[in-house]
GROMACS .gro file of C-alpha atoms in nm:
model
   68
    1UNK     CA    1  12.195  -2.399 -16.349
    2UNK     CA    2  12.153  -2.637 -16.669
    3UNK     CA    3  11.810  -2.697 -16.801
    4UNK     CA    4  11.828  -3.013 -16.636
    5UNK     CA    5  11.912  -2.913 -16.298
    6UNK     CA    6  11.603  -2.702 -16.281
    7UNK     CA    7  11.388  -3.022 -16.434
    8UNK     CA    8  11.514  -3.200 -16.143
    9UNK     CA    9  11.430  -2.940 -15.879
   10UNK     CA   10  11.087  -2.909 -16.013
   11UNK     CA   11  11.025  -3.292 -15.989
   12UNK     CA   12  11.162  -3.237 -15.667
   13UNK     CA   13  10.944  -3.008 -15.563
   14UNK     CA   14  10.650  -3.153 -15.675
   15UNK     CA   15  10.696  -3.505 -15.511
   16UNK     CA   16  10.759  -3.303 -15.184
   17UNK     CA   17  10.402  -3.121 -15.253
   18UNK     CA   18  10.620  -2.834 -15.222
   19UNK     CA   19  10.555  -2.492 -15.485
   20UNK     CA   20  10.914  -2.328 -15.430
   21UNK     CA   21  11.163  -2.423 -15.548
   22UNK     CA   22  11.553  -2.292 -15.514
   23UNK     CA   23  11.829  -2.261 -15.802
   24UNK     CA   24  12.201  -2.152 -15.781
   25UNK     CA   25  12.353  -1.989 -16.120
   26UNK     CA   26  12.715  -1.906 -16.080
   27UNK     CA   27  12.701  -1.851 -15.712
   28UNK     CA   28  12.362  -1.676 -15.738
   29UNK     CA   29  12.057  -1.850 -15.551
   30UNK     CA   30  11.703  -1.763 -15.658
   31UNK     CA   31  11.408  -1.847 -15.466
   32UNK     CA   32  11.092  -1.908 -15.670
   33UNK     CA   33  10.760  -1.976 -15.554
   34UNK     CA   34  10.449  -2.068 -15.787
   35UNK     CA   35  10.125  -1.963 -15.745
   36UNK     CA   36   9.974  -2.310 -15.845
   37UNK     CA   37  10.071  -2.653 -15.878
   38UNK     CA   38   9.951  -2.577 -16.242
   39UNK     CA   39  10.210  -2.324 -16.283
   40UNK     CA   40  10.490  -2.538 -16.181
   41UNK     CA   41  10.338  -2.830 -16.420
   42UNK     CA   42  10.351  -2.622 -16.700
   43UNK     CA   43  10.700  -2.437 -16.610
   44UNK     CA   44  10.811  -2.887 -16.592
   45UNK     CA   45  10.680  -2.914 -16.939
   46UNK     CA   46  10.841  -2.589 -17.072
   47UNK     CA   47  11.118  -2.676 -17.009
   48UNK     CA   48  11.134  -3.057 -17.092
   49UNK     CA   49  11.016  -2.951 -17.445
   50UNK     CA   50  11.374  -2.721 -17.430
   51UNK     CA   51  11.544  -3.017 -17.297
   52UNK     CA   52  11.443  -3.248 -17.581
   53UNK     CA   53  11.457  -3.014 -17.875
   54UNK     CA   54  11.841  -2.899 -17.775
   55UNK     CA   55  12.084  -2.929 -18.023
   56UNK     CA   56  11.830  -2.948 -18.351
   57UNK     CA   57  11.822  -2.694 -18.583
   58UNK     CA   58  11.487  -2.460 -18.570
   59UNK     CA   59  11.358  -2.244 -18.879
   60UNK     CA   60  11.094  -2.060 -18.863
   61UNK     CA   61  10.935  -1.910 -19.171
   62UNK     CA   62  10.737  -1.579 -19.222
   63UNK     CA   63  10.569  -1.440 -19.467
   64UNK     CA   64  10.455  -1.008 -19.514
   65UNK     CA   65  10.229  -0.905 -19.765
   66UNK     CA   66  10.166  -0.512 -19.807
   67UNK     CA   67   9.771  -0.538 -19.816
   68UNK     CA   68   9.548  -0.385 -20.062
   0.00000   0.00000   0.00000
């Protein structure tokens, strides 16, 4: 299941006031249910945030210092 096929079944489930929702990968079907409402908000948002930031380039810079 794309990114976007599990935005969708979120959506879904949230305009059906329902908190589980069901994917199928490859043949596989998962069943997940989420505690809260909340939950399933922020799991929406998660993953729209993937969905928008696919295909840029992300760096991420670190720096280690060895203390005194």
């Amino acid at each position: 299941m794309s990114i976007a096929d599990e935005i969708a079944a979120i959506r879904e489930a949230i305009a059906s006031g329902a908190r589980k929702i069901r994917t199928k990968t490859n043949g596989v079907e998962r069943e997940v249910e989420y505690p809260s409402f909340d939950d399933l908000k922020k799991r929406l948002e998660y993953l729209e945030g993937l969905n928008a930031g696919a295909g840029r380039s992300r760096v991420s810079l670190a720096s280690f210092s060895k203390g005194r």
